[in-house]
XYZ file of C-alpha atoms in Angstrom:
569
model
C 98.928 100.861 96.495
C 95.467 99.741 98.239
C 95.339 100.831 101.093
C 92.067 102.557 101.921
C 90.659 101.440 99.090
C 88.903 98.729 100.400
C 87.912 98.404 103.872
C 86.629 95.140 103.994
C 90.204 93.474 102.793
C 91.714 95.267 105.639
C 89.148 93.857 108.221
C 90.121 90.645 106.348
C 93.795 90.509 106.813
C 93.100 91.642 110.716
C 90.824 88.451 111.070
C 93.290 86.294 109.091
C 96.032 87.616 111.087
C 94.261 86.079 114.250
C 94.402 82.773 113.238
C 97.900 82.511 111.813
C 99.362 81.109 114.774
C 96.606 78.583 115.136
C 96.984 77.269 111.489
C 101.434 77.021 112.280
C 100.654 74.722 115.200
C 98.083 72.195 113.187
C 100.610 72.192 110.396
C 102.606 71.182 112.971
C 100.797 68.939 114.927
C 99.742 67.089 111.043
C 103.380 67.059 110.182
C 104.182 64.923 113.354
C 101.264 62.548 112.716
C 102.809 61.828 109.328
C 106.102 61.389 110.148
C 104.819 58.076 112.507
C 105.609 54.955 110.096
C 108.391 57.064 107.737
C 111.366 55.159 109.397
C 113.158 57.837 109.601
C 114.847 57.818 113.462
C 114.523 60.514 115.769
C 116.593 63.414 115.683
C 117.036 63.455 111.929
C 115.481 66.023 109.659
C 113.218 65.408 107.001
C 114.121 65.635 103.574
C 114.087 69.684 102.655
C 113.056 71.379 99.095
C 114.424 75.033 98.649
C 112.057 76.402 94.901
C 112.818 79.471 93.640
C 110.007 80.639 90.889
C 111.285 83.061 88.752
C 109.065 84.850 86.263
C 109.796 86.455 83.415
C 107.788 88.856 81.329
C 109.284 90.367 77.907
C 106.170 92.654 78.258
C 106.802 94.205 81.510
C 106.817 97.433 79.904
C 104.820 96.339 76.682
C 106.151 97.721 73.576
C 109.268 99.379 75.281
C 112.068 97.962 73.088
C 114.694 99.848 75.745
C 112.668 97.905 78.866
C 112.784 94.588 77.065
C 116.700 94.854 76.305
C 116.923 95.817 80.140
C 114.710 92.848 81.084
C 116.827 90.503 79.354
C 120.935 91.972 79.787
C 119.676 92.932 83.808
C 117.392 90.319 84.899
C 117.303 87.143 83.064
C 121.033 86.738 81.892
C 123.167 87.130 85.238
C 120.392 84.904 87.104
C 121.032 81.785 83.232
C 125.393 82.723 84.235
C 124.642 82.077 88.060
C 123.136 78.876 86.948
C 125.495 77.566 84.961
C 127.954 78.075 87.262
C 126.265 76.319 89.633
C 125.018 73.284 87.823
C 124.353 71.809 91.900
C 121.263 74.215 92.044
C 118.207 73.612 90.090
C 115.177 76.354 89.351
C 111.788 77.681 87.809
C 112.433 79.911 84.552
C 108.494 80.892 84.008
C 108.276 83.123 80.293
C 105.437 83.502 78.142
C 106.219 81.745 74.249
C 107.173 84.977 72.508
C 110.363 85.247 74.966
C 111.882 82.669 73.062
C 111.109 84.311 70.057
C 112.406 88.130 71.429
C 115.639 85.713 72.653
C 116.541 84.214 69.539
C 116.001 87.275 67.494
C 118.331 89.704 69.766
C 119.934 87.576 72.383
C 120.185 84.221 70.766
C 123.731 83.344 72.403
C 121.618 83.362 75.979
C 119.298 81.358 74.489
C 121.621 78.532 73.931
C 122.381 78.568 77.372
C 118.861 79.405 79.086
C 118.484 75.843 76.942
C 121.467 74.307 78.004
C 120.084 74.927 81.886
C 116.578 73.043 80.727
C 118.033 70.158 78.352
C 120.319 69.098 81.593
C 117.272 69.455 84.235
C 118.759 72.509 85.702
C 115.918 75.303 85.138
C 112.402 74.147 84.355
C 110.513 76.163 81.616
C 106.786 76.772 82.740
C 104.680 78.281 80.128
C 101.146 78.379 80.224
C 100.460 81.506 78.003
C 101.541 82.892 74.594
C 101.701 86.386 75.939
C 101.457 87.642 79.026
C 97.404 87.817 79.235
C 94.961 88.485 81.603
C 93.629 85.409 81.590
C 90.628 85.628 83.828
C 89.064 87.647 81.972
C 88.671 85.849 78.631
C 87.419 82.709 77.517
C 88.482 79.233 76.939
C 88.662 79.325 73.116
C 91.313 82.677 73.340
C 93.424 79.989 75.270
C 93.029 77.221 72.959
C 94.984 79.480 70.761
C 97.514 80.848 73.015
C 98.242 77.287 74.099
C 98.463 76.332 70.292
C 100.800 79.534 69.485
C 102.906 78.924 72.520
C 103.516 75.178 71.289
C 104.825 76.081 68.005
C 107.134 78.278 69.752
C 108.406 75.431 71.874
C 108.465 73.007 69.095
C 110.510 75.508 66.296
C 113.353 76.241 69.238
C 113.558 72.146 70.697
C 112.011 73.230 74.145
C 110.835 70.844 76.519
C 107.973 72.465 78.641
C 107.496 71.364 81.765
C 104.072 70.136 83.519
C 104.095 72.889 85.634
C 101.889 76.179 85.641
C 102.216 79.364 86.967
C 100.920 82.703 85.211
C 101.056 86.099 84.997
C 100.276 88.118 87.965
C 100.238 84.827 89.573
C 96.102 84.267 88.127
C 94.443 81.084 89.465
C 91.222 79.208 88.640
C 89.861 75.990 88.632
C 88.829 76.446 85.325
C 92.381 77.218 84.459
C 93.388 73.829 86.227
C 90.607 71.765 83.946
C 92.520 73.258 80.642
C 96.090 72.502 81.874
C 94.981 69.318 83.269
C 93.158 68.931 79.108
C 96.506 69.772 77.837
C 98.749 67.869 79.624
C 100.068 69.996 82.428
C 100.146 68.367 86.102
C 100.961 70.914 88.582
C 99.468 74.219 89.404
C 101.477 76.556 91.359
C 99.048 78.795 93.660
C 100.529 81.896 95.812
C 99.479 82.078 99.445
C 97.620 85.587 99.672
C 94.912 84.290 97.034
C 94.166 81.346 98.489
C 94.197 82.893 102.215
C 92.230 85.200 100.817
C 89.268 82.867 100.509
C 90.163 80.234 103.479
C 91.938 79.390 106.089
C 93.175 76.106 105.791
C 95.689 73.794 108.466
C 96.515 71.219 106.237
C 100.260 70.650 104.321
C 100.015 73.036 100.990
C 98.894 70.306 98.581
C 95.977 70.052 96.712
C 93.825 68.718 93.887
C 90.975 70.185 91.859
C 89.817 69.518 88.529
C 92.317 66.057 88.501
C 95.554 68.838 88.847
C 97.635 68.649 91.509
C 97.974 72.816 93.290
C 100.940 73.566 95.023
C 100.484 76.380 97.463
C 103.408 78.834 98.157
C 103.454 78.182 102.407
C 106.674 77.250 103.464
C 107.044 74.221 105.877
C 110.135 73.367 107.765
C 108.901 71.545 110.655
C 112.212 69.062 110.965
C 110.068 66.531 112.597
C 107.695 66.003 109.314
C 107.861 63.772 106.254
C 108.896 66.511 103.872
C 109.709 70.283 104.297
C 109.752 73.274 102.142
C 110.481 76.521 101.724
C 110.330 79.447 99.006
C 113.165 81.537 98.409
C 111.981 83.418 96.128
C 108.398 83.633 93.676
C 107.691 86.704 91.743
C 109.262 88.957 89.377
C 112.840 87.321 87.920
C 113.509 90.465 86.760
C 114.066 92.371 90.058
C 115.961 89.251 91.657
C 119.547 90.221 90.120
C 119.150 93.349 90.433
C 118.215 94.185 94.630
C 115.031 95.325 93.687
C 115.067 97.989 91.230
C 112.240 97.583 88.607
C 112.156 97.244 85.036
C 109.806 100.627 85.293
C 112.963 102.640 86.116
C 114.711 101.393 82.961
C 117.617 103.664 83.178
C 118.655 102.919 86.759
C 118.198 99.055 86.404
C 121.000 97.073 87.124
C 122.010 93.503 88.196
C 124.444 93.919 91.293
C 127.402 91.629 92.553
C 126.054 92.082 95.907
C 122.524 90.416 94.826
C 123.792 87.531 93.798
C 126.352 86.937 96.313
C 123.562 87.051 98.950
C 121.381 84.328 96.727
C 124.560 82.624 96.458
C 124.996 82.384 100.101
C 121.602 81.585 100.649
C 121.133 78.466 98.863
C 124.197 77.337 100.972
C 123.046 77.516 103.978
C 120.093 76.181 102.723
C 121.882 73.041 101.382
C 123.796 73.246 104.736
C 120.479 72.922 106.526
C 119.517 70.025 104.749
C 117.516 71.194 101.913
C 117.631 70.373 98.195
C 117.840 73.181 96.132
C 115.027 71.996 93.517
C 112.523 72.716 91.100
C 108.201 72.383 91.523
C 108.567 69.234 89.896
C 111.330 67.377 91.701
C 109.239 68.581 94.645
C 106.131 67.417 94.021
C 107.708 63.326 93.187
C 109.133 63.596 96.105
C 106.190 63.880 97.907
C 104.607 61.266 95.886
C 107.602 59.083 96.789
C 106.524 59.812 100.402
C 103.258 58.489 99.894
C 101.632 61.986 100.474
C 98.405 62.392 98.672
C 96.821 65.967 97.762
C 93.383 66.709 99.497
C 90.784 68.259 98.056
C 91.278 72.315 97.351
C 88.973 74.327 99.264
C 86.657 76.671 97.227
C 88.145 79.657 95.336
C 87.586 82.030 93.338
C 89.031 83.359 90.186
C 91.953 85.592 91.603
C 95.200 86.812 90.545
C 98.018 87.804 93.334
C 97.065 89.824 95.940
C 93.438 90.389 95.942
C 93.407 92.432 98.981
C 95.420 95.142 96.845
C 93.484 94.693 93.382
C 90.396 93.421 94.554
C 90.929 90.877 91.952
C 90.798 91.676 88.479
C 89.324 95.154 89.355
C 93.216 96.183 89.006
C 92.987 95.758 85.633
C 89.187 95.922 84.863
C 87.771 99.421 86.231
C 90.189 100.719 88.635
C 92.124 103.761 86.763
C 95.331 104.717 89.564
C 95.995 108.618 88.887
C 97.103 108.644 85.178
C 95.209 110.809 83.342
C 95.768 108.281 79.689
C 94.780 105.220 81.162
C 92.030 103.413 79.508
C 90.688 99.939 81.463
C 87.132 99.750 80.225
C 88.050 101.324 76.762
C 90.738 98.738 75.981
C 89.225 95.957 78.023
C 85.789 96.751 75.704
C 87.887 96.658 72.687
C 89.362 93.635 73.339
C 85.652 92.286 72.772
C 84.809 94.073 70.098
C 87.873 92.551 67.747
C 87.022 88.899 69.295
C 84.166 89.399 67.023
C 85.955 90.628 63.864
C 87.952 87.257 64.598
C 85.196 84.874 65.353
C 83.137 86.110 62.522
C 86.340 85.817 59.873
C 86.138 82.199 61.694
C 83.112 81.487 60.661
C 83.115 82.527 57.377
C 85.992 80.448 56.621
C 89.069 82.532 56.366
C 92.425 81.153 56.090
C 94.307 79.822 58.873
C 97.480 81.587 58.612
C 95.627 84.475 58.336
C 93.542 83.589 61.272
C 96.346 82.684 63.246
C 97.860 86.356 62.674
C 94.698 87.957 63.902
C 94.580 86.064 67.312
C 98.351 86.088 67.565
C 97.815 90.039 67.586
C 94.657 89.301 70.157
C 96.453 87.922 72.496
C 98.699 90.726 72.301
C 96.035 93.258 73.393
C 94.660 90.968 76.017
C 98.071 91.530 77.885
C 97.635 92.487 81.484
C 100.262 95.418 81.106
C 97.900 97.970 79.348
C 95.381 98.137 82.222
C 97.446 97.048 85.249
C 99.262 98.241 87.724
C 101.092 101.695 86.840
C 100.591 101.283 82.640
C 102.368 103.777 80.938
C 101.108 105.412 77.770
C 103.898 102.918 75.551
C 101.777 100.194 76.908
C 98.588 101.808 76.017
C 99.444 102.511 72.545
C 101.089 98.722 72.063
C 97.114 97.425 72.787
C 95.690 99.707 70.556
C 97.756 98.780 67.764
C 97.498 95.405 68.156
C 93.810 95.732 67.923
C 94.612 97.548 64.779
C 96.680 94.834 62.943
C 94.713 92.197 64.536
C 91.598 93.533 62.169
C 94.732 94.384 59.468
C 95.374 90.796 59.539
C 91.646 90.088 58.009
C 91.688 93.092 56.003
C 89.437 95.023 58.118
C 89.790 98.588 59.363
C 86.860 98.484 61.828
C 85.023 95.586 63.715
C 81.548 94.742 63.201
C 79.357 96.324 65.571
C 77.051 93.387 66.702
C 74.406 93.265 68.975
C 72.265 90.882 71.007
C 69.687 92.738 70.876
C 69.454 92.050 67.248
C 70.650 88.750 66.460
C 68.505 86.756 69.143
C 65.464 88.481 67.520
C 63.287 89.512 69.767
C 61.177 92.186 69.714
C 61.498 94.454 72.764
C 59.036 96.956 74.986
C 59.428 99.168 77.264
C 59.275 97.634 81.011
C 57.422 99.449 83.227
C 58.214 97.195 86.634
C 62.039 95.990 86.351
C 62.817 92.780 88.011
C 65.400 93.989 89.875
C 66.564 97.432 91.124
C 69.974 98.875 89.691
C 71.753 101.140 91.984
C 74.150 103.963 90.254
C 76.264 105.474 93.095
C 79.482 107.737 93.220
C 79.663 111.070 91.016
C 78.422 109.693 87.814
C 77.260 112.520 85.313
C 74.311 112.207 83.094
C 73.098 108.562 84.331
C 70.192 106.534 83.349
C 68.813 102.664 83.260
C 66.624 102.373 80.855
C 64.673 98.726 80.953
C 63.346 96.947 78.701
C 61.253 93.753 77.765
C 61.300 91.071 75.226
C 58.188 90.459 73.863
C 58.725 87.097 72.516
C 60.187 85.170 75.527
C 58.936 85.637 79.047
C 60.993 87.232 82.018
C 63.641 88.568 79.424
C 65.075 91.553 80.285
C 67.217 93.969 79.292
C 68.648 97.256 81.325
C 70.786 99.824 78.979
C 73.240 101.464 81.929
C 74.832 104.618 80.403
C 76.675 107.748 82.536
C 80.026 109.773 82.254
C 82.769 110.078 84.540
C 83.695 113.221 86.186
C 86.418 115.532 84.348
C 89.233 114.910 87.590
C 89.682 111.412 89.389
C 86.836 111.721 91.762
C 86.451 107.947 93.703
C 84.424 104.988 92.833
C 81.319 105.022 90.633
C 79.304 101.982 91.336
C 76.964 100.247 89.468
C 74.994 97.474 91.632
C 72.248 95.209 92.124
C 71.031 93.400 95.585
C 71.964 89.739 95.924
C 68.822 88.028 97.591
C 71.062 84.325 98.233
C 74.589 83.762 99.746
C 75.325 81.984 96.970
C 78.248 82.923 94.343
C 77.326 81.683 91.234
C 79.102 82.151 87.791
C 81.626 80.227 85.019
C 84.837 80.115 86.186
C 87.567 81.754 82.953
C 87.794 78.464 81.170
C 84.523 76.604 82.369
C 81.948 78.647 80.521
C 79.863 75.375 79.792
C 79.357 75.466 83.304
C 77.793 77.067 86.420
C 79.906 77.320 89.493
C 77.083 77.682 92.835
C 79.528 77.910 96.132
C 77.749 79.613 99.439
C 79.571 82.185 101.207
C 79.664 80.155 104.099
C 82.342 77.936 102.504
C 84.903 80.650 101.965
C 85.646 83.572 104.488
C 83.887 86.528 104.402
C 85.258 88.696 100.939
C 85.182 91.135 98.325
C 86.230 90.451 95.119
C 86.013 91.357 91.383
C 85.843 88.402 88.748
C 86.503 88.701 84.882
C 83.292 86.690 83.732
C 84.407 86.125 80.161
C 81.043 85.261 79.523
C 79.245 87.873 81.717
C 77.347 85.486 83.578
C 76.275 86.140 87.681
C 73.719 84.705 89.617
C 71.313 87.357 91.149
C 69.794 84.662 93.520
C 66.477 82.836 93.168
C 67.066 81.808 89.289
C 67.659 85.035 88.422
C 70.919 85.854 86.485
C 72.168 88.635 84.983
C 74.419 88.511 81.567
C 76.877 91.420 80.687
C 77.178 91.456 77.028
C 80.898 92.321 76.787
C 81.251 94.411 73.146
C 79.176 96.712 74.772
C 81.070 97.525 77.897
C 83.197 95.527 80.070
C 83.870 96.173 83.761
C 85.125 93.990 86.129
C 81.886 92.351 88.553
C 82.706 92.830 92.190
C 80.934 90.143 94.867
C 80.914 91.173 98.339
C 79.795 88.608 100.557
C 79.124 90.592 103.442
C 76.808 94.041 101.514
C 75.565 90.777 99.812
C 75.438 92.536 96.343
C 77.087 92.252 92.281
C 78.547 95.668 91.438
C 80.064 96.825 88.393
C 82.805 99.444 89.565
C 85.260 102.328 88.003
C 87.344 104.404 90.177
C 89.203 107.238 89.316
C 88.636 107.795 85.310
C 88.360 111.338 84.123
C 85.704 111.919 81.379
C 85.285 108.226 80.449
C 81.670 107.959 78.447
C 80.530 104.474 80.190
C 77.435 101.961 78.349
C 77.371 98.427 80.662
C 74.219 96.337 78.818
C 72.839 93.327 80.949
C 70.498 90.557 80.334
C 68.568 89.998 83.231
C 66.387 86.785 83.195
C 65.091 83.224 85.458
C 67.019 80.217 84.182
C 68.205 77.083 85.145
C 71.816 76.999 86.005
C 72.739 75.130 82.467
C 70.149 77.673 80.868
C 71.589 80.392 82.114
C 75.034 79.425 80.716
C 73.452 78.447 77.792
C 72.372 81.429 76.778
C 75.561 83.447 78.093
C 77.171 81.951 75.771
C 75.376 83.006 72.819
C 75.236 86.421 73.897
C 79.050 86.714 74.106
C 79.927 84.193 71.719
C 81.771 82.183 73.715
């Protein structure tokens, strides 16, 4: 679906490609250094793990009542039957909290027996969201509440969830890893692209940041090691009973005999070869039991799966495909702009229950769906009206239109030499910066961006400013208290697009630069190599764009600081 788009990933995955067979033999060569002192005599073959991660998503298609029936009677029911009658095999069952709920109120005879898998050990429930959000791109107090939502769920229906997290579209962050560690989750599951994406790295897939152990996705079957591994399958559950097909093509969608069969024979001759057919957790005691300790996790980024296709979060955060209805910076904006309803009903001391219906409609609209991949105008329409009884929910039919401008008080001047120079390229109509200066505070700036998007898809419209340090500095999603500084010379060259829930990027030298989100949000692109921040939308037709950024010298703590109050984090 990338390709083209961005050359740099492709002159990536040609470097990357290079070293592949450099980074098998040290695995290797590790693996045999281990396996000195295990007792184990020669010839035999270490212990094996087969995982199989399957993830479920009752808003594929969100608000498609047809696609949800054919997510559950094609994708999730033959794979809960294969289990049971295989009570040998064990296996990751990932679902956001409202799957439970969409079970019990439509399906609920498979949801006695998705729970009779995970009261006997048989499928592991990971859970780390109430719906299925885009997570990077919004701040730690939205996931206080999913997390809070998604526990009721658990607790009304007697589920046990396990320690383990993996998310939709496969997001990682280290911020993401402080929370779960915060709330009692153990084990962060981390697919191979993103990381590879950011390093190379020749030691066994097992790592710790933030005091939470990460499990890569790299399979290792060395026979002469302490421990091997491999991954059947990770991704989509819905499409692993059925060959394939996609949830997207709802009336072709089918689980086949012949799908099964083949997993069926599978995990035999994986059990024939030695391996246990297990879940994330059973793996990761049993490398504890080996004595196998995680070493430290390499510096990354905020990414969800495959960044060399998305660019990050750009997928969902600026980059419009071909559909003429799609709406990324309209929804994404939006999304902000009913935060505040919420946060001001919170501070005015509204009722809980209340309260709790507003977010629990939040969340909704913060679902990746909407903006992702190929959204479909059902999907479109299921954000906006979640926005709509999100403010129903507090008796509002409009949010409050806030501004920073206003409520930090300032008086503000025209500013006739700008601190830095903003770049507008691509066919933008009708563009302008205009700059501007606090009077009251010194070095405050502020730089309105405004332009419209050509009538037909017409390429990438950038807005960007010069970085003048290799340095990537911002808050990871979930550790906007703090200021994350990491050189480019500690991760491979890249280009990627981060969320910033809280706006925040370092421009180098001090400087920072805050987007103020209910004003516009885009996705903020770093390339390490042009050595620039962008702010990037490709391919929307007549799309009226305002981005507003703080621009300003600060300490890191400052900077954050202040980010925070802008965007009421």
């Amino acid at each position: 679906m990338g390709a083209g788009r961005f050359k740099l990933g492709e002159e990536i995955r040609q470097e990357g490609s290079k070293a592949m067979s450099k980074r098998v033999l040290m695995v290797g060569v590790l693996l045999g250094c281990l396996l000195v002192g295990s007792g184990r005599s020669a010839g035999t073959k270490a212990p094996g793990y087969l995982l199989n991660m399957y993830h479920f998503n009752i808003q594929y298609i969100a608000g498609s009542e047809k696609a949800m029936r054919r997510c559950v009677e094609q994708g999730l029911v033959p794979l809960v039957d294969f289990y049971l009658a295989h009570p040998q095999w064990h296996a990751d069952f990932e679902m956001q909290g409202q799957y439970l709920e969409y079970l019990d109120q439509n399906y609920p005879e498979v949801l006695r027996n998705f729970k009779t898998l995970v009261e006997g050990g048989q499928a592991e429930l990971v859970s780390f969201h109430y719906g299925d959000e885009l997570i990077l791109a919004y701040p730690r107090r939205d996931r206080e509440w999913s997390f809070q939502l998604n526990e009721e769920i658990f607790q009304r229906y007697g589920f046990k969830r396990s320690g383990v997290i993996f998310t939709q579209e496969a997001q990682f962050g280290e911020g993401l890893a402080d929370f779960g560690r915060e709330h009692g989750y153990s084990v962060f599951v981390l697919n191979h692209d993103q990381y590879a994406w950011f390093q190379d790295d020749d030691r066994f897939p097992y790592y710790s940041v933030r005091g939470l152990d990460v499990i890569e996705k790299r399979d290792v079957t060395d026979p002469n090691g302490p421990i091997r591994v491999r991954w059947l399958f990770l991704g989509d559950g819905e499409v692993a009973a059925t060959g394939g097909s996609d949830p997207y093509f709802s009336a072709i969608i089918r689980a086949t005999g012949h799908a099964m069969k083949k997993l069926e024979k599978d995990l035999q001759a994986a059990e024939a070869d030695g391996y246990k057919i297990a879940t994330v957790s059973e793996y990761r005691q049993a490398l504890s039991d080996t004595g196998f300790k995680p070493a430290a996790l390499k510096p990354q980024l905020d990414s969800p799966w495959r960044p060399e296709d998305g660019s990050g979060v750009f997928q969902w955060m600026g980059y419009y495909g071909f559909a003429h209805w799609e709406e990324d910076y309209e929804l994404r904006t939006g999304d902000w702009l009913v935060r505040d309803a919420l946060l001001t009903a919170e501070e005015q001391g509204r009722d809980q229950a209340s309260l709790k219906k507003a977010w629990g409609h939040l969340l909704n609209a913060e679902v990746s769906d909407p903006t992702g991949w190929y959204p479909l105008p059902v999907e479109i329409r299921f954000s906006k009206n979640h926005h709509a009884a999100a403010l129903l929910a507090l008796d509002l039919t409009e949010p409050p239109r806030l501004s920073a401008k206003e409520f930090l008080g300032y008086a503000w001047q025209p500013a006739s030499e700008p601190p830095v120079m903003i770049t507008i390229s691509g066919r933008a109509k009708h563009s302008q910066v205009i700059w501007e200066k606090a009077q009251d505070r010194e070095n405050l700036f502020v730089a309105e961006v405004t332009f419209k998007t050509p009538a037909v898809a017409s390429g990438l419209i950038s807005v960007s400013l010069p970085l003048s340090e290799p340095v990537v500095a911002y808050s990871p999603a979930g550790l906007e208290t703090e200021v994350r500084e990491i050189p480019f010379s500690e991760m491979k060259p890249f280009q990627i697009h981060l969320g910033l829930p809280n706006g925040l990027i370092g421009l180098g030298q001090g400087w920072w630069l805050v987007r103020e989100n209910r004003m516009g949000v885009l996705a903020g692109g770093v390339d390490s190599r042009k050595q620039t921040v962008s702010f990037d939308i490709q391919n929307a037709k007549a799309v009226p764009v305002r981005l507003r950024f703080f621009i300003f010298p600060a300490s890191p703590e400052e900077a954050a600081a202040f980010a925070n109050k802008i965007n009421r984090i």
